[in-house]
mmCIF file of C-alpha atoms and ligand atoms in Angstrom:
data_model
loop_
_atom_site.group_PDB
_atom_site.id
_atom_site.type_symbol
_atom_site.label_atom_id
_atom_site.label_comp_id
_atom_site.label_asym_id
_atom_site.label_seq_id
_atom_site.Cartn_x
_atom_site.Cartn_y
_atom_site.Cartn_z
ATOM 1 C CA UNK A 911 210.392 117.902 142.074
ATOM 2 C CA UNK A 912 208.950 116.603 145.318
ATOM 3 C CA UNK A 913 206.330 119.352 145.463
ATOM 4 C CA UNK A 914 204.685 117.798 142.365
ATOM 5 C CA UNK A 915 203.876 114.606 144.220
ATOM 6 C CA UNK A 916 200.539 114.734 145.996
ATOM 7 C CA UNK A 917 199.181 112.267 148.496
ATOM 8 C CA UNK A 918 195.791 113.902 148.927
ATOM 9 C CA UNK A 919 193.133 115.033 146.458
ATOM 10 C CA UNK A 920 192.794 118.307 148.368
ATOM 11 C CA UNK A 921 196.444 119.250 147.950
ATOM 12 C CA UNK A 922 196.377 118.351 144.283
ATOM 13 C CA UNK A 923 193.186 120.306 143.568
ATOM 14 C CA UNK A 924 194.519 123.287 145.556
ATOM 15 C CA UNK A 925 197.721 123.239 143.520
ATOM 16 C CA UNK A 926 195.721 123.322 140.263
ATOM 17 C CA UNK A 927 193.577 126.178 141.552
ATOM 18 C CA UNK A 928 196.508 128.189 142.877
ATOM 19 C CA UNK A 929 198.260 127.900 139.527
ATOM 20 C CA UNK A 930 195.094 128.784 137.611
ATOM 21 C CA UNK A 931 195.170 125.517 135.707
ATOM 22 C CA UNK A 932 191.669 124.678 134.566
ATOM 23 C CA UNK A 933 192.130 121.783 132.140
ATOM 24 C CA UNK A 934 194.031 118.580 132.665
ATOM 25 C CA UNK A 935 194.225 114.937 131.645
ATOM 26 C CA UNK A 936 194.474 111.883 133.874
ATOM 27 C CA UNK A 937 196.415 108.663 133.368
ATOM 28 C CA UNK A 938 195.332 106.200 136.077
ATOM 29 C CA UNK A 939 197.867 103.470 136.885
ATOM 30 C CA UNK A 940 198.805 100.996 139.571
ATOM 31 C CA UNK A 941 202.487 101.893 139.234
ATOM 32 C CA UNK A 942 205.349 99.646 138.102
ATOM 33 C CA UNK A 943 205.645 102.185 135.308
ATOM 34 C CA UNK A 944 206.814 100.889 131.920
ATOM 35 C CA UNK A 945 206.941 102.061 128.288
ATOM 36 C CA UNK A 946 203.226 101.280 127.883
ATOM 37 C CA UNK A 947 202.379 103.839 130.589
ATOM 38 C CA UNK A 948 204.844 106.325 129.091
ATOM 39 C CA UNK A 949 203.046 106.032 125.772
ATOM 40 C CA UNK A 950 199.684 106.790 127.486
ATOM 41 C CA UNK A 951 201.254 109.839 129.121
ATOM 42 C CA UNK A 952 202.716 110.955 125.786
ATOM 43 C CA UNK A 953 199.262 110.725 124.200
ATOM 44 C CA UNK A 954 197.890 112.846 127.051
ATOM 45 C CA UNK A 955 200.646 115.457 126.661
ATOM 46 C CA UNK A 956 199.915 115.656 122.927
ATOM 47 C CA UNK A 957 196.578 117.215 123.906
ATOM 48 C CA UNK A 958 197.084 118.783 127.335
ATOM 49 C CA UNK A 959 199.804 120.823 128.960
ATOM 50 C CA UNK A 960 198.882 119.473 132.394
ATOM 51 C CA UNK A 961 198.834 115.731 132.995
ATOM 52 C CA UNK A 962 198.147 113.940 136.271
ATOM 53 C CA UNK A 963 199.304 110.370 136.689
ATOM 54 C CA UNK A 964 197.768 108.478 139.567
ATOM 55 C CA UNK A 965 199.663 105.594 141.139
ATOM 56 C CA UNK A 966 197.431 103.524 143.364
ATOM 57 C CA UNK A 967 197.380 99.774 143.826
ATOM 58 C CA UNK A 968 193.653 99.423 144.264
ATOM 59 C CA UNK A 969 192.897 96.689 146.841
ATOM 60 C CA UNK A 970 189.246 96.192 145.847
ATOM 61 C CA UNK A 971 190.072 94.891 142.373
ATOM 62 C CA UNK A 972 192.105 91.935 143.687
ATOM 63 C CA UNK A 973 189.937 88.920 144.385
ATOM 64 C CA UNK A 974 193.064 86.972 145.270
ATOM 65 C CA UNK A 975 194.890 88.555 148.216
ATOM 66 C CA UNK A 976 198.056 86.636 147.283
ATOM 67 C CA UNK A 977 197.963 88.365 143.891
ATOM 68 C CA UNK A 978 197.739 91.751 145.654
ATOM 69 C CA UNK A 979 200.621 90.866 147.956
ATOM 70 C CA UNK A 980 202.867 89.960 145.027
ATOM 71 C CA UNK A 981 201.880 92.898 142.825
ATOM 72 C CA UNK A 982 205.113 94.666 141.770
ATOM 73 C CA UNK A 983 205.528 97.913 143.728
ATOM 74 C CA UNK A 984 208.483 100.267 143.475
ATOM 75 C CA UNK A 985 207.338 103.855 144.012
ATOM 76 C CA UNK A 986 210.844 105.349 144.043
ATOM 77 C CA UNK A 987 211.705 103.818 140.679
ATOM 78 C CA UNK A 988 208.337 104.983 139.271
ATOM 79 C CA UNK A 989 208.927 108.573 140.386
ATOM 80 C CA UNK A 990 212.455 108.541 139.020
ATOM 81 C CA UNK A 991 211.273 107.227 135.668
ATOM 82 C CA UNK A 992 208.431 109.766 135.408
ATOM 83 C CA UNK A 993 210.682 112.695 136.294
ATOM 84 C CA UNK A 994 213.258 111.491 133.795
ATOM 85 C CA UNK A 995 210.762 111.485 130.932
ATOM 86 C CA UNK A 996 208.422 114.377 131.762
ATOM 87 C CA UNK A 997 208.913 117.843 133.143
ATOM 88 C CA UNK A 998 206.350 119.012 135.678
ATOM 89 C CA UNK A 999 204.225 115.898 135.652
ATOM 90 C CA UNK A 1000 201.753 115.852 138.545
ATOM 91 C CA UNK A 1001 201.915 112.581 140.435
ATOM 92 C CA UNK A 1002 198.987 111.604 142.636
ATOM 93 C CA UNK A 1003 199.953 108.806 145.043
ATOM 94 C CA UNK A 1004 197.067 108.583 147.469
ATOM 95 C CA UNK A 1005 196.676 106.509 150.566
ATOM 96 C CA UNK A 1006 193.790 104.038 150.699
ATOM 97 C CA UNK A 1007 191.959 106.491 152.995
ATOM 98 C CA UNK A 1008 192.261 109.369 150.561
ATOM 99 C CA UNK A 1009 190.492 107.329 147.890
ATOM 100 C CA UNK A 1010 188.031 105.296 149.938
ATOM 101 C CA UNK A 1011 187.501 107.574 152.960
ATOM 102 C CA UNK A 1012 185.863 105.336 155.582
ATOM 103 C CA UNK A 1013 184.967 102.176 153.761
ATOM 104 C CA UNK A 1014 187.309 100.151 151.545
ATOM 105 C CA UNK A 1015 184.584 98.496 149.521
ATOM 106 C CA UNK A 1016 183.526 98.114 145.898
ATOM 107 C CA UNK A 1017 180.284 99.582 144.657
ATOM 108 C CA UNK A 1018 178.132 97.279 142.536
ATOM 109 C CA UNK A 1019 177.342 97.966 138.908
ATOM 110 C CA UNK A 1020 175.362 96.451 136.092
ATOM 111 C CA UNK A 1021 177.538 96.069 133.027
ATOM 112 C CA UNK A 1022 175.269 93.537 131.340
ATOM 113 C CA UNK A 1023 177.338 90.768 129.755
ATOM 114 C CA UNK A 1024 180.570 92.764 129.676
ATOM 115 C CA UNK A 1025 181.742 91.681 133.125
ATOM 116 C CA UNK A 1026 180.341 88.140 133.042
ATOM 117 C CA UNK A 1027 183.004 86.732 130.753
ATOM 118 C CA UNK A 1028 186.783 86.319 130.727
ATOM 119 C CA UNK A 1029 188.391 88.417 133.496
ATOM 120 C CA UNK A 1030 184.957 88.871 135.088
ATOM 121 C CA UNK A 1031 184.460 85.115 135.209
ATOM 122 C CA UNK A 1032 187.993 84.242 136.333
ATOM 123 C CA UNK A 1033 188.463 87.104 138.859
ATOM 124 C CA UNK A 1034 185.348 87.494 141.011
ATOM 125 C CA UNK A 1035 184.446 91.112 141.775
ATOM 126 C CA UNK A 1036 187.439 92.403 139.824
ATOM 127 C CA UNK A 1037 185.513 94.787 137.585
ATOM 128 C CA UNK A 1038 183.384 96.214 140.383
ATOM 129 C CA UNK A 1039 186.686 97.104 142.062
ATOM 130 C CA UNK A 1040 188.099 98.664 138.891
ATOM 131 C CA UNK A 1041 184.894 100.602 138.179
ATOM 132 C CA UNK A 1042 184.736 101.836 141.780
ATOM 133 C CA UNK A 1043 188.240 103.247 141.830
ATOM 134 C CA UNK A 1044 187.881 104.756 138.348
ATOM 135 C CA UNK A 1045 184.573 106.377 139.310
ATOM 136 C CA UNK A 1046 186.127 107.773 142.500
ATOM 137 C CA UNK A 1047 189.181 109.091 140.636
ATOM 138 C CA UNK A 1048 187.213 110.691 137.798
ATOM 139 C CA UNK A 1049 184.651 112.274 140.136
ATOM 140 C CA UNK A 1050 187.289 113.679 142.468
ATOM 141 C CA UNK A 1051 189.885 114.863 139.950
ATOM 142 C CA UNK A 1052 187.536 115.854 137.111
ATOM 143 C CA UNK A 1053 189.920 115.421 134.171
ATOM 144 C CA UNK A 1054 188.704 116.424 130.705
ATOM 145 C CA UNK A 1055 190.098 113.155 129.315
ATOM 146 C CA UNK A 1056 191.437 109.944 130.856
ATOM 147 C CA UNK A 1057 193.771 107.543 129.035
ATOM 148 C CA UNK A 1058 193.668 103.742 129.153
ATOM 149 C CA UNK A 1059 195.461 101.000 127.205
ATOM 150 C CA UNK A 1060 193.851 98.517 124.812
ATOM 151 C CA UNK A 1061 195.959 95.855 126.496
ATOM 152 C CA UNK A 1062 193.110 95.653 129.042
ATOM 153 C CA UNK A 1063 190.404 95.767 126.400
ATOM 154 C CA UNK A 1064 187.626 94.337 128.578
ATOM 155 C CA UNK A 1065 188.447 96.878 131.294
ATOM 156 C CA UNK A 1066 188.316 99.637 128.691
ATOM 157 C CA UNK A 1067 184.821 98.584 127.531
ATOM 158 C CA UNK A 1068 183.644 98.502 131.147
ATOM 159 C CA UNK A 1069 185.076 101.941 131.908
ATOM 160 C CA UNK A 1070 183.354 103.351 128.805
ATOM 161 C CA UNK A 1071 180.088 101.817 129.977
ATOM 162 C CA UNK A 1072 180.635 103.225 133.490
ATOM 163 C CA UNK A 1073 181.172 106.748 132.147
ATOM 164 C CA UNK A 1074 178.026 106.483 129.983
ATOM 165 C CA UNK A 1075 175.859 105.061 132.782
ATOM 166 C CA UNK A 1076 176.986 107.540 135.428
ATOM 167 C CA UNK A 1077 177.115 110.420 132.941
ATOM 168 C CA UNK A 1078 180.621 111.313 134.048
ATOM 169 C CA UNK A 1079 181.863 114.288 132.090
ATOM 170 C CA UNK A 1080 185.166 112.812 130.942
ATOM 171 C CA UNK A 1081 186.258 111.424 127.589
ATOM 172 C CA UNK A 1082 187.870 107.994 127.703
ATOM 173 C CA UNK A 1083 190.771 107.747 125.271
ATOM 174 C CA UNK A 1084 191.942 104.296 124.205
ATOM 175 C CA UNK A 1085 195.589 103.827 123.336
ATOM 176 C CA UNK A 1086 197.241 100.945 121.455
ATOM 177 C CA UNK A 1087 199.071 98.100 123.186
ATOM 178 C CA UNK A 1088 202.845 98.479 123.245
ATOM 179 C CA UNK A 1089 204.776 95.268 122.670
ATOM 180 C CA UNK A 1090 208.298 93.933 123.098
ATOM 181 C CA UNK A 1091 210.052 92.968 119.881
ATOM 182 C CA UNK A 1092 208.948 89.351 120.370
ATOM 183 C CA UNK A 1093 205.287 90.418 120.613
ATOM 184 C CA UNK A 1094 204.908 90.217 124.415
ATOM 185 C CA UNK A 1095 202.523 92.991 125.496
ATOM 186 C CA UNK A 1096 204.064 95.381 128.024
ATOM 187 C CA UNK A 1097 202.571 94.933 131.468
ATOM 188 C CA UNK A 1098 203.618 95.683 135.026
ATOM 189 C CA UNK A 1099 203.401 91.972 135.705
ATOM 190 C CA UNK A 1100 206.213 91.271 133.195
ATOM 191 C CA UNK A 1101 208.621 92.464 135.900
ATOM 192 C CA UNK A 1102 207.934 89.181 137.662
ATOM 193 C CA UNK A 1103 208.992 87.079 134.675
ATOM 194 C CA UNK A 1104 212.455 85.543 134.366
ATOM 195 C CA UNK A 1105 214.327 86.049 131.077
ATOM 196 C CA UNK A 1106 213.361 82.526 130.061
ATOM 197 C CA UNK A 1107 209.688 83.102 130.934
ATOM 198 C CA UNK A 1108 209.699 86.371 128.973
ATOM 199 C CA UNK A 1109 210.904 84.492 125.935
ATOM 200 C CA UNK A 1110 208.305 81.761 126.389
ATOM 201 C CA UNK A 1111 205.532 84.333 126.985
ATOM 202 C CA UNK A 1112 205.762 85.511 123.372
ATOM 203 C CA UNK A 1113 203.778 82.334 122.644
ATOM 204 C CA UNK A 1114 200.598 84.219 123.621
ATOM 205 C CA UNK A 1115 201.134 86.733 120.831
ATOM 206 C CA UNK A 1116 202.115 83.998 118.355
ATOM 207 C CA UNK A 1117 198.874 82.118 118.975
ATOM 208 C CA UNK A 1118 196.792 85.295 118.582
ATOM 209 C CA UNK A 1119 198.577 86.020 115.290
ATOM 210 C CA UNK A 1120 197.882 82.459 114.208
ATOM 211 C CA UNK A 1121 194.185 82.945 114.992
ATOM 212 C CA UNK A 1122 194.241 86.058 112.815
ATOM 213 C CA UNK A 1123 195.834 84.175 109.931
ATOM 214 C CA UNK A 1124 193.346 81.328 110.302
ATOM 215 C CA UNK A 1125 190.465 83.816 110.141
ATOM 216 C CA UNK A 1126 191.987 85.327 106.994
ATOM 217 C CA UNK A 1127 192.044 81.785 105.599
ATOM 218 C CA UNK A 1128 188.300 81.581 106.235
ATOM 219 C CA UNK A 1129 188.498 79.207 109.214
ATOM 220 C CA UNK A 1130 185.585 79.527 111.633
ATOM 221 C CA UNK A 1131 185.981 80.429 115.387
ATOM 222 C CA UNK A 1132 185.254 76.929 116.710
ATOM 223 C CA UNK A 1133 187.973 75.317 114.621
ATOM 224 C CA UNK A 1134 190.503 78.083 115.383
ATOM 225 C CA UNK A 1135 189.865 77.747 119.103
ATOM 226 C CA UNK A 1136 190.147 73.953 119.064
ATOM 227 C CA UNK A 1137 193.407 74.103 117.149
ATOM 228 C CA UNK A 1138 194.963 76.717 119.451
ATOM 229 C CA UNK A 1139 193.911 74.780 122.572
ATOM 230 C CA UNK A 1140 195.854 71.765 121.325
ATOM 231 C CA UNK A 1141 198.968 73.960 120.950
ATOM 232 C CA UNK A 1142 198.687 75.157 124.567
ATOM 233 C CA UNK A 1143 198.081 71.637 125.799
ATOM 234 C CA UNK A 1144 201.492 70.640 124.541
ATOM 235 C CA UNK A 1145 203.261 73.693 125.989
ATOM 236 C CA UNK A 1146 205.759 72.928 128.720
ATOM 237 C CA UNK A 1147 205.744 76.298 130.541
ATOM 238 C CA UNK A 1148 202.382 77.907 129.890
ATOM 239 C CA UNK A 1149 199.101 76.982 131.452
ATOM 240 C CA UNK A 1150 196.133 78.389 129.552
ATOM 241 C CA UNK A 1151 193.098 79.834 131.351
ATOM 242 C CA UNK A 1152 191.151 80.880 128.304
ATOM 243 C CA UNK A 1153 191.549 81.594 124.608
ATOM 244 C CA UNK A 1154 188.389 83.138 123.217
ATOM 245 C CA UNK A 1155 187.264 84.791 120.022
ATOM 246 C CA UNK A 1156 184.545 87.327 120.698
ATOM 247 C CA UNK A 1157 182.509 89.988 119.032
ATOM 248 C CA UNK A 1158 184.545 93.132 119.784
ATOM 249 C CA UNK A 1159 181.543 95.143 121.019
ATOM 250 C CA UNK A 1160 179.544 92.625 123.050
ATOM 251 C CA UNK A 1161 182.549 90.498 124.159
ATOM 252 C CA UNK A 1162 180.353 87.455 123.646
ATOM 253 C CA UNK A 1163 182.001 84.391 122.162
ATOM 254 C CA UNK A 1164 181.668 84.188 118.379
ATOM 255 C CA UNK A 1165 180.244 81.047 116.823
ATOM 256 C CA UNK A 1166 180.720 82.220 113.229
ATOM 257 C CA UNK A 1167 182.317 85.194 111.528
ATOM 258 C CA UNK A 1168 179.957 87.717 109.924
ATOM 259 C CA UNK A 1169 181.612 90.119 107.498
ATOM 260 C CA UNK A 1170 180.093 93.321 108.869
ATOM 261 C CA UNK A 1171 181.235 92.645 112.465
ATOM 262 C CA UNK A 1172 184.572 93.077 114.239
ATOM 263 C CA UNK A 1173 186.145 90.292 116.271
ATOM 264 C CA UNK A 1174 188.860 90.124 118.850
ATOM 265 C CA UNK A 1175 190.821 87.274 120.345
ATOM 266 C CA UNK A 1176 191.506 87.248 124.098
ATOM 267 C CA UNK A 1177 193.952 85.104 126.012
ATOM 268 C CA UNK A 1178 194.794 84.602 129.691
ATOM 269 C CA UNK A 1179 197.534 82.237 130.776
ATOM 270 C CA UNK A 1180 199.888 81.538 133.633
ATOM 271 C CA UNK A 1181 203.580 81.285 133.153
ATOM 272 C CA UNK A 1182 205.343 80.310 136.356
ATOM 273 C CA UNK A 1183 203.525 82.293 139.051
ATOM 274 C CA UNK A 1184 202.625 85.169 136.757
ATOM 275 C CA UNK A 1185 199.240 85.543 135.143
ATOM 276 C CA UNK A 1186 199.243 87.373 131.808
ATOM 277 C CA UNK A 1187 196.418 88.611 129.602
ATOM 278 C CA UNK A 1188 196.435 89.919 126.056
ATOM 279 C CA UNK A 1189 194.115 90.544 123.098
ATOM 280 C CA UNK A 1190 194.261 91.335 119.391
ATOM 281 C CA UNK A 1191 191.848 92.606 116.785
ATOM 282 C CA UNK A 1192 191.278 89.874 114.226
HETATM 283 O O1 PAF B 1942 194.718 99.156 134.506
HETATM 284 C C1 PAF B 1942 195.067 99.474 135.650
HETATM 285 O O2 PAF B 1942 196.237 99.753 135.925
HETATM 286 C C2 PAF B 1942 194.018 99.532 136.747
HETATM 287 O O3 PAF B 1942 193.072 98.544 136.584
HETATM 288 C C3 PAF B 1942 193.365 100.926 136.890
HETATM 289 C C4 PAF B 1942 192.548 101.281 135.660
HETATM 290 C C5 PAF B 1942 194.421 101.969 137.147
HETATM 291 C C6 PAF B 1942 192.394 100.907 138.075
HETATM 292 O O4 PAF B 1942 193.033 100.572 139.262
#
């Protein structure tokens, strides 16, 4: 299986050429592979016979170097898991040099309001880093389609905007969030949670569900938000960063619900040392 792991773009592209493969999909990841990633890969295999998964912990999207240092990395386990579930999957595990060549630096973009709120506000430069690595990956590997999870909904909107702005010839496919039975969204960062924290973390999903019910009961965004903030204030283990209800397209905070528009709730919170984010369509 080792010959299907590539550390350089050149070797990967040569392999595709040599085997006369001319269409493929890409699933970009930062490793710590879990069922959520497997579901993205399954969606890709439903449409393509060749799927590349990239595993690259992108340094430019971490504003907090401590966060980068503690990011869960276990390449051997990732490879084992991928080979267990998929035959002939192409794994691209580049070095920083193979992606960034000489300069490990983000490019700057204009995403309008999309990157000014939520993760953009709380993690400086994060989305420029994400957009840079995604642009580099898509331009180098030229997949027909690339698959991303709705779990990172803001990231997804930014990547769609990037592809439109730069006229990158690749379709972005959005895939649903996969959750534990208790509602906790699957994320690489969950590996850092203790059993107790995992149990407590289901609170994020419960509060988003509550927001949905309150909307169904005709409550307005301001009241929903105020109520949910009081619930977090009393929580022993969870420290809330934000809980916002936004218009799903603009990501701007909603002041009132209008029937013809779609809304989403977004939450970011810390539990122990682990920062989690999640979102739900209302
Ligand atoms: O969602 C992720 O895992 C990362 O942000 C991505 C899209 C692979 C870019 O590094």
